[in-house]
PDB file of C-alpha atoms in Angstrom:
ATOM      1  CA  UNK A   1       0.000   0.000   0.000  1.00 86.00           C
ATOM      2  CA  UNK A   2       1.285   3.091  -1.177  1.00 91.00           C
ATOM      3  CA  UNK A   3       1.077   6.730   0.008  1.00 93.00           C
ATOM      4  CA  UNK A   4      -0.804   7.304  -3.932  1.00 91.00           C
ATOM      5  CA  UNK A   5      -3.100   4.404  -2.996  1.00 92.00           C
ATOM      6  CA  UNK A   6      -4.077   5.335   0.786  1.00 94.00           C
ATOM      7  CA  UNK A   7      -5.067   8.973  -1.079  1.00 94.00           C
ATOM      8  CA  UNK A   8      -7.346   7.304  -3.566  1.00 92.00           C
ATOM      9  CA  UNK A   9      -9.055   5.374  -0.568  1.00 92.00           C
ATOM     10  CA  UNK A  10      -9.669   8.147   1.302  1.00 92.00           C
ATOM     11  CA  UNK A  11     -11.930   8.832  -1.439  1.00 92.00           C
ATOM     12  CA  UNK A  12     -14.099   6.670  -0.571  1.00 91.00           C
ATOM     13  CA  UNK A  13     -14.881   8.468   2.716  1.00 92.00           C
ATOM     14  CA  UNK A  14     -16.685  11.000   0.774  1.00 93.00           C
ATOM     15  CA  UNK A  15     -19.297   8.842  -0.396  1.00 95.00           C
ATOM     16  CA  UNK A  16     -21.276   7.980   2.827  1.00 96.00           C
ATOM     17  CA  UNK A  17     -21.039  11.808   3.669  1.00 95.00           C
ATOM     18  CA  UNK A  18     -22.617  12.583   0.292  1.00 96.00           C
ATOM     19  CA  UNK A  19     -25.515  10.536   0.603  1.00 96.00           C
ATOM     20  CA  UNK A  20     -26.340  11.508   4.102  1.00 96.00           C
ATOM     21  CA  UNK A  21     -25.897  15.108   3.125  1.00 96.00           C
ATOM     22  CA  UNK A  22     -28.249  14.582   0.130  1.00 96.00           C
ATOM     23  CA  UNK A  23     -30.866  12.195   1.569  1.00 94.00           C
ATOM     24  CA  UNK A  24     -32.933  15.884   2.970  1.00 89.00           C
ATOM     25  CA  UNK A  25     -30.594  18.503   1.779  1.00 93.00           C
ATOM     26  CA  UNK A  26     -31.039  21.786   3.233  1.00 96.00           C
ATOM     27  CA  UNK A  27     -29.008  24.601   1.379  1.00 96.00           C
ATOM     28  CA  UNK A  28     -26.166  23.976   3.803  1.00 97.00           C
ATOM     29  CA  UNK A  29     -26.349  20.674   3.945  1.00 97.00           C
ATOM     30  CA  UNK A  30     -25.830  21.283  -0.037  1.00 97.00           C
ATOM     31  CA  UNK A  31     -22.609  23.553   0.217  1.00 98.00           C
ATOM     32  CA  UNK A  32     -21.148  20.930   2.574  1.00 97.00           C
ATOM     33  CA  UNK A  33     -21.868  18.112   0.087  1.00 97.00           C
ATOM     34  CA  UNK A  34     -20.194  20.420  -2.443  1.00 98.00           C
ATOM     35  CA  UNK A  35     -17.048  21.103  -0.546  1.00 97.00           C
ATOM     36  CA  UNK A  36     -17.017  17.378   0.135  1.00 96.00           C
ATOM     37  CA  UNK A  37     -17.087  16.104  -2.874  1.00 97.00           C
ATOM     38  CA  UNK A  38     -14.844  18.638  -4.715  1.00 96.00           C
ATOM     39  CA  UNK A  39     -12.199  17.825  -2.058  1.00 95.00           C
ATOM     40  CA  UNK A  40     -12.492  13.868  -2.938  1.00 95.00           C
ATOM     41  CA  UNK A  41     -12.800  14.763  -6.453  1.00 93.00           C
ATOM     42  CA  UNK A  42      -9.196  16.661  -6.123  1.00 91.00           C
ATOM     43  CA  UNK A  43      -7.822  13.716  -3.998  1.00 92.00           C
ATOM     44  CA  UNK A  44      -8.221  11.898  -7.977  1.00 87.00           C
ATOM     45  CA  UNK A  45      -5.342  14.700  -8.985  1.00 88.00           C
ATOM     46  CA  UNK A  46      -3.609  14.177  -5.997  1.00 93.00           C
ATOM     47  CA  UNK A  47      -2.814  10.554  -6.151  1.00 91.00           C
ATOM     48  CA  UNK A  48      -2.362  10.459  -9.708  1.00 88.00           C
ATOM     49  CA  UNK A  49       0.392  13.076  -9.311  1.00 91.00           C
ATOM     50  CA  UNK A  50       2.218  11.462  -6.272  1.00 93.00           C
ATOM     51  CA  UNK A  51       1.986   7.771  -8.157  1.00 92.00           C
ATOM     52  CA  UNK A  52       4.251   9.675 -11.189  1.00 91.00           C
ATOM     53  CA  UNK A  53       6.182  11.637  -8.715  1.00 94.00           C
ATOM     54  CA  UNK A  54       7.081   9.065  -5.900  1.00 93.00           C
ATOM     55  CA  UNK A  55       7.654   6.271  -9.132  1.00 92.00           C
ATOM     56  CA  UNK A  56       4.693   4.445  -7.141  1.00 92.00           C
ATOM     57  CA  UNK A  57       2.265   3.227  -9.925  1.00 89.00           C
ATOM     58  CA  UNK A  58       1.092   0.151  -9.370  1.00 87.00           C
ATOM     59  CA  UNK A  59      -1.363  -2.051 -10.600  1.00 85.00           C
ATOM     60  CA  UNK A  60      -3.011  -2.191  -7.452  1.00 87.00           C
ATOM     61  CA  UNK A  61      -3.469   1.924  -7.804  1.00 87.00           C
ATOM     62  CA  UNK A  62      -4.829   1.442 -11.746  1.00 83.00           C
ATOM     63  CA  UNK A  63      -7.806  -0.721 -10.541  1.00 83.00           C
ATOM     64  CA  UNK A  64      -8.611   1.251  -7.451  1.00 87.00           C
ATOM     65  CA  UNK A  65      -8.782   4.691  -8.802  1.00 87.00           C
ATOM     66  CA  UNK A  66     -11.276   4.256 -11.389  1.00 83.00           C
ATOM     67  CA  UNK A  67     -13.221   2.350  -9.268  1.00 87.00           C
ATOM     68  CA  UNK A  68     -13.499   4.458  -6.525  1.00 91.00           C
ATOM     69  CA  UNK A  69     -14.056   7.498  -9.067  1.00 88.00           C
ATOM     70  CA  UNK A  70     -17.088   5.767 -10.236  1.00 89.00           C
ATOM     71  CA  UNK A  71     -18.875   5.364  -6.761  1.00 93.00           C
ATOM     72  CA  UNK A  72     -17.946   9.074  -6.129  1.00 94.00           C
ATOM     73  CA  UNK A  73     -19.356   9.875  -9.323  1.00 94.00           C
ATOM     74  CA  UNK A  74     -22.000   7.103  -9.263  1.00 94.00           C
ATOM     75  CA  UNK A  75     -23.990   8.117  -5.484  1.00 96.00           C
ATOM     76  CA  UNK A  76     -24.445  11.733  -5.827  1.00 97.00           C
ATOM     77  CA  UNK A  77     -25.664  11.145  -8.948  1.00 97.00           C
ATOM     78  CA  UNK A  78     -28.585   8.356  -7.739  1.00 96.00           C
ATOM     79  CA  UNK A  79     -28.992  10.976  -4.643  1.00 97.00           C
ATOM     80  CA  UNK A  80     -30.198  13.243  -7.381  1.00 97.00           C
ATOM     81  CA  UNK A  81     -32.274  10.893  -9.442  1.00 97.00           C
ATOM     82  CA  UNK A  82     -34.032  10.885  -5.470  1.00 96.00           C
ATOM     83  CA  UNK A  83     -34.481  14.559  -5.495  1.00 96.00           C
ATOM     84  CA  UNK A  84     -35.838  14.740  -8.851  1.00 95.00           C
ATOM     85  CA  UNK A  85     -32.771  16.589 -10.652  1.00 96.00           C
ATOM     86  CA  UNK A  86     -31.563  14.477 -13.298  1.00 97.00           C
ATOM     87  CA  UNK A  87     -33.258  11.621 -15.027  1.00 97.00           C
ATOM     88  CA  UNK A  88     -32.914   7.893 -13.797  1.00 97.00           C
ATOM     89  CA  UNK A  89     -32.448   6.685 -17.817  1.00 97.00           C
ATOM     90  CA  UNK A  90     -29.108   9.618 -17.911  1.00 96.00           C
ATOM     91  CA  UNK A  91     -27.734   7.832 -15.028  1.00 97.00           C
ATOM     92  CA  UNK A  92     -28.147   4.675 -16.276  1.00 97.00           C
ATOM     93  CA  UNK A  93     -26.218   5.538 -19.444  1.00 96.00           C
ATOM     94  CA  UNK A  94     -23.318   6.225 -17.474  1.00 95.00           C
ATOM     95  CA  UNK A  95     -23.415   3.325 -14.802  1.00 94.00           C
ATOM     96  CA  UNK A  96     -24.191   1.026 -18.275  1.00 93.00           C
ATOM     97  CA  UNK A  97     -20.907   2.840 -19.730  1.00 90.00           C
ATOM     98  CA  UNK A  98     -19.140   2.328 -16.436  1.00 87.00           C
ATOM     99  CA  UNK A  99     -19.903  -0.966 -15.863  1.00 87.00           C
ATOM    100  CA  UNK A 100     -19.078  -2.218 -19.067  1.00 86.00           C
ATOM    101  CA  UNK A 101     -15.713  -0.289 -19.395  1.00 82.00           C
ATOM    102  CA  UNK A 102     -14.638  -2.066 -15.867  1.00 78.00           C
ATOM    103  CA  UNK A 103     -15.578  -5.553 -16.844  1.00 78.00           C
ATOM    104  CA  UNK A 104     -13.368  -5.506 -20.031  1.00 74.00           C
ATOM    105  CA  UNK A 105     -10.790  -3.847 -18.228  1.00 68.00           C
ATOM    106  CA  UNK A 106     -10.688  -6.718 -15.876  1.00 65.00           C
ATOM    107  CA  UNK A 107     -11.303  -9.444 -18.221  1.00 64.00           C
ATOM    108  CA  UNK A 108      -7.444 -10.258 -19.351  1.00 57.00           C
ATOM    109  CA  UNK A 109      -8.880 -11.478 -22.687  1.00 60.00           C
ATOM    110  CA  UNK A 110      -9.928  -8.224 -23.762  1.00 60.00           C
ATOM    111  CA  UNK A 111      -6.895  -6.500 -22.404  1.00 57.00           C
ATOM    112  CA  UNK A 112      -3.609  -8.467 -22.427  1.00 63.00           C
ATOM    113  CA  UNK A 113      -3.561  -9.005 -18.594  1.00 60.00           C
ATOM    114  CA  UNK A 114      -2.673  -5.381 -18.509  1.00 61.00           C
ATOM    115  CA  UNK A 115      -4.171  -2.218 -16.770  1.00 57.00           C
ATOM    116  CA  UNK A 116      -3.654   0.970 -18.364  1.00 56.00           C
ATOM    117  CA  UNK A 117      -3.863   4.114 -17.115  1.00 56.00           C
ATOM    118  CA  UNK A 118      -6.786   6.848 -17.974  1.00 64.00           C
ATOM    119  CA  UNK A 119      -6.391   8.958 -21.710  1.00 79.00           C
ATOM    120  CA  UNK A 120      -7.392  12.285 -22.861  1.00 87.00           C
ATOM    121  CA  UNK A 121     -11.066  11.719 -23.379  1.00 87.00           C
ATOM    122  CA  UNK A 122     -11.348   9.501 -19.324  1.00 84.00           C
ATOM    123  CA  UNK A 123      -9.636  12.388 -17.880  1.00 86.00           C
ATOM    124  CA  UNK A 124     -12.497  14.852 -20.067  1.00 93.00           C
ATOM    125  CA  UNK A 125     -15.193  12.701 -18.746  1.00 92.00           C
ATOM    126  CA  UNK A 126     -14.262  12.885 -15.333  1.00 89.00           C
ATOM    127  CA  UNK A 127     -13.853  16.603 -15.394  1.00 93.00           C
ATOM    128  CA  UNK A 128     -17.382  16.938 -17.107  1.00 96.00           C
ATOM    129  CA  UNK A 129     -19.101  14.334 -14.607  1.00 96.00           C
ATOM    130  CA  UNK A 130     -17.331  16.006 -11.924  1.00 96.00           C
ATOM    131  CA  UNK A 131     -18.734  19.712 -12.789  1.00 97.00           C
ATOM    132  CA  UNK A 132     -22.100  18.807 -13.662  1.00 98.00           C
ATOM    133  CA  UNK A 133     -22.355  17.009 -10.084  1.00 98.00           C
ATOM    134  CA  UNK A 134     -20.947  20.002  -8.251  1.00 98.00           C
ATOM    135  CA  UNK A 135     -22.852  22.549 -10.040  1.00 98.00           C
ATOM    136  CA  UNK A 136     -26.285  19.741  -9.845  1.00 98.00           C
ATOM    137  CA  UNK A 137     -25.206  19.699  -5.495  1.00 97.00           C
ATOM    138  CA  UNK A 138     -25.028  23.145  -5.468  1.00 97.00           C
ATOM    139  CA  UNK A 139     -28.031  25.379  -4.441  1.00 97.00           C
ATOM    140  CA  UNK A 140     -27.927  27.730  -7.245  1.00 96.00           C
ATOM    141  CA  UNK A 141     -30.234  30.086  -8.038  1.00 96.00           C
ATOM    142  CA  UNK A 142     -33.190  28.508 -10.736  1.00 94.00           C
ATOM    143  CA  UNK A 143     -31.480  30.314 -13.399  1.00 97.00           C
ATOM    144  CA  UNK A 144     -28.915  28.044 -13.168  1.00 96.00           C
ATOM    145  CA  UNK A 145     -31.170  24.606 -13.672  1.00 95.00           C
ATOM    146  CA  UNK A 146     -30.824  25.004 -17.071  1.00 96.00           C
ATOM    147  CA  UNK A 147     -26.990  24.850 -17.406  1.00 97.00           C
ATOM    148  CA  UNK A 148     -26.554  22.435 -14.730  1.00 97.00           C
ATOM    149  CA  UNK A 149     -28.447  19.884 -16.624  1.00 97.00           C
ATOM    150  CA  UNK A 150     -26.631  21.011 -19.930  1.00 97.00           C
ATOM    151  CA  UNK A 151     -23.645  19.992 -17.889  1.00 98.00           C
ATOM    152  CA  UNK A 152     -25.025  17.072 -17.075  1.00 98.00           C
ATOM    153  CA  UNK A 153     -25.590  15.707 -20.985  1.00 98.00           C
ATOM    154  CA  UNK A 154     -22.108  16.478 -22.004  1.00 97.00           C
ATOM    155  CA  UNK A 155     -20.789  14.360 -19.133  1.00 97.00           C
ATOM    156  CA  UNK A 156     -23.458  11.588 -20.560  1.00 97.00           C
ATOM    157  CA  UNK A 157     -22.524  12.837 -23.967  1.00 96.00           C
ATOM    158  CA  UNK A 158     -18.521  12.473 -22.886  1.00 96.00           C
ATOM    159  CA  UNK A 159     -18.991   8.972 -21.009  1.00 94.00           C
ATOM    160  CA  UNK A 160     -20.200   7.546 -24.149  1.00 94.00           C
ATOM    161  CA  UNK A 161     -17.451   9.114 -26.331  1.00 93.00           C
ATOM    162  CA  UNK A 162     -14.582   7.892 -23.986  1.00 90.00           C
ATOM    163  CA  UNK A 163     -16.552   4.431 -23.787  1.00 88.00           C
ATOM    164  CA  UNK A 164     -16.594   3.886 -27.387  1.00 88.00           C
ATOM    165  CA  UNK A 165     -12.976   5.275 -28.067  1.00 86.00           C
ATOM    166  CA  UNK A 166     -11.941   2.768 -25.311  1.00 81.00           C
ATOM    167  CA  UNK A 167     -13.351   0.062 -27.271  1.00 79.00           C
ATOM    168  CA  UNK A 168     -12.502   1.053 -30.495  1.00 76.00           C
ATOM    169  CA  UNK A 169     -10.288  -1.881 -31.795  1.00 59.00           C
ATOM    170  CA  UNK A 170      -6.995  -0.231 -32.572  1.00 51.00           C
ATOM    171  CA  UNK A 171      -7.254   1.859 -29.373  1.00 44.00           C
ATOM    172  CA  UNK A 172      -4.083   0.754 -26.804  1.00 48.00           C
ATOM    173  CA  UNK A 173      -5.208   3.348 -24.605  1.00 48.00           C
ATOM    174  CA  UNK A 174      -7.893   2.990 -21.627  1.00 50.00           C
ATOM    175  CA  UNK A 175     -10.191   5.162 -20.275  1.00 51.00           C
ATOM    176  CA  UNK A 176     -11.503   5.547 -16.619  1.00 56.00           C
TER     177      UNK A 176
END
């Protein structure tokens, strides 16, 4: 266990705070959920930089951080499916995406035995899933309802791109 990999399970932490904070959200309850889940989302930075830096990547580290990105990612966004934000069938594009994407990347058929780390379009994804969430958490004004669920279908709209490009045939590159 590696500093890298202790960071990226501290992530996890975030998640049972989320939902709680989300289950009757008042607009502080909202703003803490936000800060929360920024501060795990940043911890996904954090680890990736200290892997590189420290010369710690390990294979251990290329399973877990994706992982624990999607249920980060995953229960906010069934929180708001509760509260009547964002559609169940949206979600469900992305879990589908997500769940497909990590069965082949740990079936050793479809990759080699290998585990590779995230490309351009993952890293995209994440940042658009990422936004979208904060700015869905948030307790914005209701002129922002409309951009927050804009946000939301690009991240859908990105999932699916990095999804197929992953398993495009000559791609060598994975995606969270």
């Amino acid at each position: 266990m590696t500093v890298p990999t202790w960071i990226t399970l501290s992530r996890l932490l975030g998640v049972p705070l989320l939902l709680y904070g989300l289950h009757e959200p008042t607009p502080e309850a909202r703003w803490f959920c936000v800060a929360i889940f920024l501060i795990a989302a940043g911890t996904d930075w954090l680890d990736g930089y200290l892997a590189r830096k420290l010369n710690q990547v390990t294979d251990l580290g290329k399973f877990l951080d994706p992982l624990v990105d999607k249920l980060l990612v995953l229960a906010p966004l069934l929180a708001l499916i509760e509260l009547g934000q964002v559609p169940a069938w949206g979600v469900f594009l992305i879990l589908g995406r997500e769940l497909a994407i990590a069965g082949w990347r740990v079936n050793p058929a479809m990759t080699g035995g290998t585990i590779t780390g995230a490309n351009i379009w993952g890293k995209l994804k994440t940042v658009s899933q990422i936004l979208a969430i904060a700015l869905l958490i948030a307790p914005l004004p209701a002129m922002w309802s409309t951009p927050s669920l804009i946000a939301f279908w690009v991240a859908v709209g990105l999932t699916w791109v990095s999804g197929a490009i992953y398993l495009w045939p000559q791609q060598s590159q994975s995606v969270s």
